[in-house]
PDB file of C-alpha atoms in Angstrom:
ATOM      1  CA  MET X   1      53.779 113.473 -32.602  1.00  0.00           C
ATOM      2  CA  THR X   2      53.710 112.587 -36.318  1.00  0.00           C
ATOM      3  CA  PHE X   3      55.670 109.909 -38.253  1.00  0.00           C
ATOM      4  CA  ARG X   4      57.466 111.070 -41.305  1.00  0.00           C
ATOM      5  CA  SER X   5      57.081 107.582 -42.921  1.00  0.00           C
ATOM      6  CA  LYS X   6      53.695 106.362 -43.780  1.00  0.00           C
ATOM      7  CA  SER X   7      54.860 102.713 -43.837  1.00  0.00           C
ATOM      8  CA  ILE X   8      52.748 100.374 -41.675  1.00  0.00           C
ATOM      9  CA  ALA X   9      55.907  98.377 -40.817  1.00  0.00           C
ATOM     10  CA  VAL X  10      57.552 101.405 -39.240  1.00  0.00           C
ATOM     11  CA  ARG X  11      54.421 102.449 -37.346  1.00  0.00           C
ATOM     12  CA  LEU X  12      53.127  99.147 -36.081  1.00  0.00           C
ATOM     13  CA  ILE X  13      55.117  96.045 -36.836  1.00  0.00           C
ATOM     14  CA  TYR X  14      58.611  97.104 -35.724  1.00  0.00           C
ATOM     15  CA  PRO X  15      57.512  98.371 -32.321  1.00  0.00           C
ATOM     16  CA  LEU X  16      55.565  95.147 -31.775  1.00  0.00           C
ATOM     17  CA  LEU X  17      58.496  93.009 -32.756  1.00  0.00           C
ATOM     18  CA  THR X  18      60.729  94.937 -30.398  1.00  0.00           C
ATOM     19  CA  LEU X  19      58.238  94.518 -27.454  1.00  0.00           C
ATOM     20  CA  GLY X  20      57.785  90.816 -28.372  1.00  0.00           C
ATOM     21  CA  LEU X  21      61.569  90.239 -28.217  1.00  0.00           C
ATOM     22  CA  PHE X  22      61.873  91.800 -24.815  1.00  0.00           C
ATOM     23  CA  ALA X  23      58.889  89.802 -23.632  1.00  0.00           C
ATOM     24  CA  PHE X  24      60.246  86.563 -24.856  1.00  0.00           C
ATOM     25  CA  LEU X  25      63.938  87.094 -23.797  1.00  0.00           C
ATOM     26  CA  PRO X  26      63.349  86.384 -20.039  1.00  0.00           C
ATOM     27  CA  ILE X  27      61.399  83.203 -20.861  1.00  0.00           C
ATOM     28  CA  ALA X  28      64.221  82.009 -23.112  1.00  0.00           C
ATOM     29  CA  ILE X  29      66.898  82.685 -20.521  1.00  0.00           C
ATOM     30  CA  ALA X  30      64.930  80.738 -17.874  1.00  0.00           C
ATOM     31  CA  ARG X  31      64.445  77.859 -20.257  1.00  0.00           C
ATOM     32  CA  GLU X  32      68.106  77.793 -21.018  1.00  0.00           C
ATOM     33  CA  ASN X  33      68.662  76.561 -17.436  1.00  0.00           C
ATOM     34  CA  LYS X  34      66.503  73.566 -18.358  1.00  0.00           C
ATOM     35  CA  CYS X  35      68.409  73.037 -21.415  1.00  0.00           C
ATOM     36  CA  THR X  36      71.709  72.499 -19.706  1.00  0.00           C
ATOM     37  CA  SER X  37      70.579  70.926 -16.446  1.00  0.00           C
ATOM     38  CA  GLY X  38      71.924  67.435 -16.090  1.00  0.00           C
ATOM     39  CA  ASP X  39      69.567  66.832 -13.103  1.00  0.00           C
ATOM     40  CA  THR X  40      66.544  67.679 -15.146  1.00  0.00           C
ATOM     41  CA  ALA X  41      67.743  65.505 -18.027  1.00  0.00           C
ATOM     42  CA  PHE X  42      68.235  62.536 -15.630  1.00  0.00           C
ATOM     43  CA  MET X  43      64.812  62.895 -14.283  1.00  0.00           C
ATOM     44  CA  ILE X  44      63.294  63.093 -17.826  1.00  0.00           C
ATOM     45  CA  ALA X  45      65.290  60.114 -18.964  1.00  0.00           C
ATOM     46  CA  LYS X  46      64.021  58.199 -15.941  1.00  0.00           C
ATOM     47  CA  ARG X  47      60.464  59.109 -16.859  1.00  0.00           C
ATOM     48  CA  PHE X  48      60.944  57.926 -20.479  1.00  0.00           C
ATOM     49  CA  THR X  49      62.581  54.687 -19.232  1.00  0.00           C
ATOM     50  CA  THR X  50      59.604  53.919 -17.093  1.00  0.00           C
ATOM     51  CA  GLU X  51      57.431  54.344 -20.189  1.00  0.00           C
ATOM     52  CA  GLN X  52      59.798  52.359 -22.463  1.00  0.00           C
ATOM     53  CA  MET X  53      59.972  49.361 -20.096  1.00  0.00           C
ATOM     54  CA  VAL X  54      56.197  49.738 -19.158  1.00  0.00           C
ATOM     55  CA  LEU X  55      57.185  49.579 -15.532  1.00  0.00           C
ATOM     56  CA  VAL X  56      54.422  49.304 -13.029  1.00  0.00           C
ATOM     57  CA  LYS X  57      54.240  49.450  -9.284  1.00  0.00           C
ATOM     58  CA  GLU X  58      54.467  45.721  -8.992  1.00  0.00           C
ATOM     59  CA  ASP X  59      57.920  45.794 -10.643  1.00  0.00           C
ATOM     60  CA  GLU X  60      59.105  47.825  -7.684  1.00  0.00           C
ATOM     61  CA  PRO X  61      61.705  49.711  -9.817  1.00  0.00           C
ATOM     62  CA  ASP X  62      64.601  51.144  -7.892  1.00  0.00           C
ATOM     63  CA  PHE X  63      66.467  53.900  -9.745  1.00  0.00           C
ATOM     64  CA  PRO X  64      69.744  55.295  -8.389  1.00  0.00           C
ATOM     65  CA  TRP X  65      70.410  58.708  -7.116  1.00  0.00           C
ATOM     66  CA  MET X  66      71.713  60.901  -9.904  1.00  0.00           C
ATOM     67  CA  GLU X  67      75.511  61.374 -10.103  1.00  0.00           C
ATOM     68  CA  SER X  68      77.156  63.796 -12.468  1.00  0.00           C
ATOM     69  CA  SER X  69      78.968  61.005 -14.325  1.00  0.00           C
ATOM     70  CA  MET X  70      75.639  59.662 -15.528  1.00  0.00           C
ATOM     71  CA  THR X  71      74.702  62.612 -17.636  1.00  0.00           C
ATOM     72  CA  HIS X  72      76.668  64.053 -20.613  1.00  0.00           C
ATOM     73  CA  TYR X  73      75.714  67.319 -22.213  1.00  0.00           C
ATOM     74  CA  LEU X  74      76.216  66.840 -26.000  1.00  0.00           C
ATOM     75  CA  SER X  75      75.221  70.402 -27.106  1.00  0.00           C
ATOM     76  CA  GLY X  76      72.068  71.885 -28.574  1.00  0.00           C
ATOM     77  CA  CYS X  77      69.988  71.117 -25.460  1.00  0.00           C
ATOM     78  CA  THR X  78      70.697  67.344 -25.849  1.00  0.00           C
ATOM     79  CA  HIS X  79      71.818  65.092 -23.025  1.00  0.00           C
ATOM     80  CA  GLU X  80      72.903  61.480 -22.973  1.00  0.00           C
ATOM     81  CA  VAL X  81      72.039  59.694 -19.727  1.00  0.00           C
ATOM     82  CA  GLU X  82      73.691  56.366 -18.847  1.00  0.00           C
ATOM     83  CA  SER X  83      72.086  54.780 -15.821  1.00  0.00           C
ATOM     84  CA  TRP X  84      70.355  51.647 -14.459  1.00  0.00           C
ATOM     85  CA  PHE X  85      67.437  50.461 -12.447  1.00  0.00           C
ATOM     86  CA  ASP X  86      66.627  47.281 -10.432  1.00  0.00           C
ATOM     87  CA  ARG X  87      63.317  45.566 -10.768  1.00  0.00           C
ATOM     88  CA  LYS X  88      61.584  42.475  -9.550  1.00  0.00           C
ATOM     89  CA  ALA X  89      62.246  39.439 -11.729  1.00  0.00           C
ATOM     90  CA  GLY X  90      60.425  36.319 -10.531  1.00  0.00           C
ATOM     91  CA  GLU X  91      61.786  35.491  -7.063  1.00  0.00           C
ATOM     92  CA  GLY X  92      64.819  37.829  -7.342  1.00  0.00           C
ATOM     93  CA  ARG X  93      65.728  41.169  -8.845  1.00  0.00           C
ATOM     94  CA  GLU X  94      67.510  42.113 -11.998  1.00  0.00           C
ATOM     95  CA  ARG X  95      69.561  45.142 -12.997  1.00  0.00           C
ATOM     96  CA  VAL X  96      68.845  46.826 -16.361  1.00  0.00           C
ATOM     97  CA  ASN X  97      71.439  49.271 -17.663  1.00  0.00           C
ATOM     98  CA  TYR X  98      70.160  51.817 -20.183  1.00  0.00           C
ATOM     99  CA  THR X  99      71.255  54.752 -22.257  1.00  0.00           C
ATOM    100  CA  ALA X 100      68.820  57.501 -23.193  1.00  0.00           C
ATOM    101  CA  ARG X 101      69.358  60.535 -25.330  1.00  0.00           C
ATOM    102  CA  VAL X 102      66.937  63.309 -24.463  1.00  0.00           C
ATOM    103  CA  HIS X 103      66.421  66.754 -26.167  1.00  0.00           C
ATOM    104  CA  TYR X 104      64.826  69.849 -24.781  1.00  0.00           C
ATOM    105  CA  ASP X 105      62.960  72.035 -27.249  1.00  0.00           C
ATOM    106  CA  VAL X 106      63.378  75.555 -25.725  1.00  0.00           C
ATOM    107  CA  PHE X 107      60.716  77.153 -27.849  1.00  0.00           C
ATOM    108  CA  ASN X 108      57.935  74.654 -27.217  1.00  0.00           C
ATOM    109  CA  ASN X 109      59.124  73.989 -23.570  1.00  0.00           C
ATOM    110  CA  HIS X 110      59.065  70.219 -24.193  1.00  0.00           C
ATOM    111  CA  TRP X 111      61.351  67.259 -23.715  1.00  0.00           C
ATOM    112  CA  ASP X 112      61.697  64.510 -26.356  1.00  0.00           C
ATOM    113  CA  LEU X 113      63.243  61.111 -26.265  1.00  0.00           C
ATOM    114  CA  GLU X 114      65.641  60.719 -29.260  1.00  0.00           C
ATOM    115  CA  THR X 115      67.109  57.257 -28.539  1.00  0.00           C
ATOM    116  CA  TRP X 116      66.732  54.688 -25.837  1.00  0.00           C
ATOM    117  CA  GLN X 117      68.732  51.631 -25.566  1.00  0.00           C
ATOM    118  CA  MET X 118      69.225  48.916 -22.804  1.00  0.00           C
ATOM    119  CA  ASP X 119      71.870  46.373 -22.170  1.00  0.00           C
ATOM    120  CA  ALA X 120      71.213  42.724 -21.195  1.00  0.00           C
ATOM    121  CA  HIS X 121      69.493  42.157 -17.824  1.00  0.00           C
ATOM    122  CA  ALA X 122      71.723  40.923 -15.063  1.00  0.00           C
ATOM    123  CA  PRO X 123      70.295  39.035 -12.066  1.00  0.00           C
ATOM    124  CA  ILE X 124      71.299  40.481  -8.649  1.00  0.00           C
ATOM    125  CA  GLY X 125      70.715  39.355  -5.124  1.00  0.00           C
ATOM    126  CA  GLY X 126      68.492  36.580  -3.941  1.00  0.00           C
ATOM    127  CA  ARG X 127      64.873  36.341  -3.087  1.00  0.00           C
ATOM    128  CA  SER X 128      63.192  39.639  -2.283  1.00  0.00           C
TER     129      SER X 128
END
């Protein structure tokens, strides 16, 4: 079999690009599920919250179960998560409400924290 064109692009580069596209397409489709998953966004926001608040085991943080009303898909693999956690505060516990905006980079398979904000702490309950 002989090629009529002597162009290197036709002989090597175009077939490699075509093969690369078909190799990457299943990965991109699988990562799209991460991109739109509210459950995954909630878990990622929880991890970033633990880092932002420098929570340690002694804080005994208690995060709620995820509910669909806590996550909002904004578009472009970006979610806004509105949630809370309870933690030890002296003799009692306090509730901290927070809002985190997380973004999933499909090509690098990596989550980033875009913004994180907390409301005022509110004491709850009595002694633990």
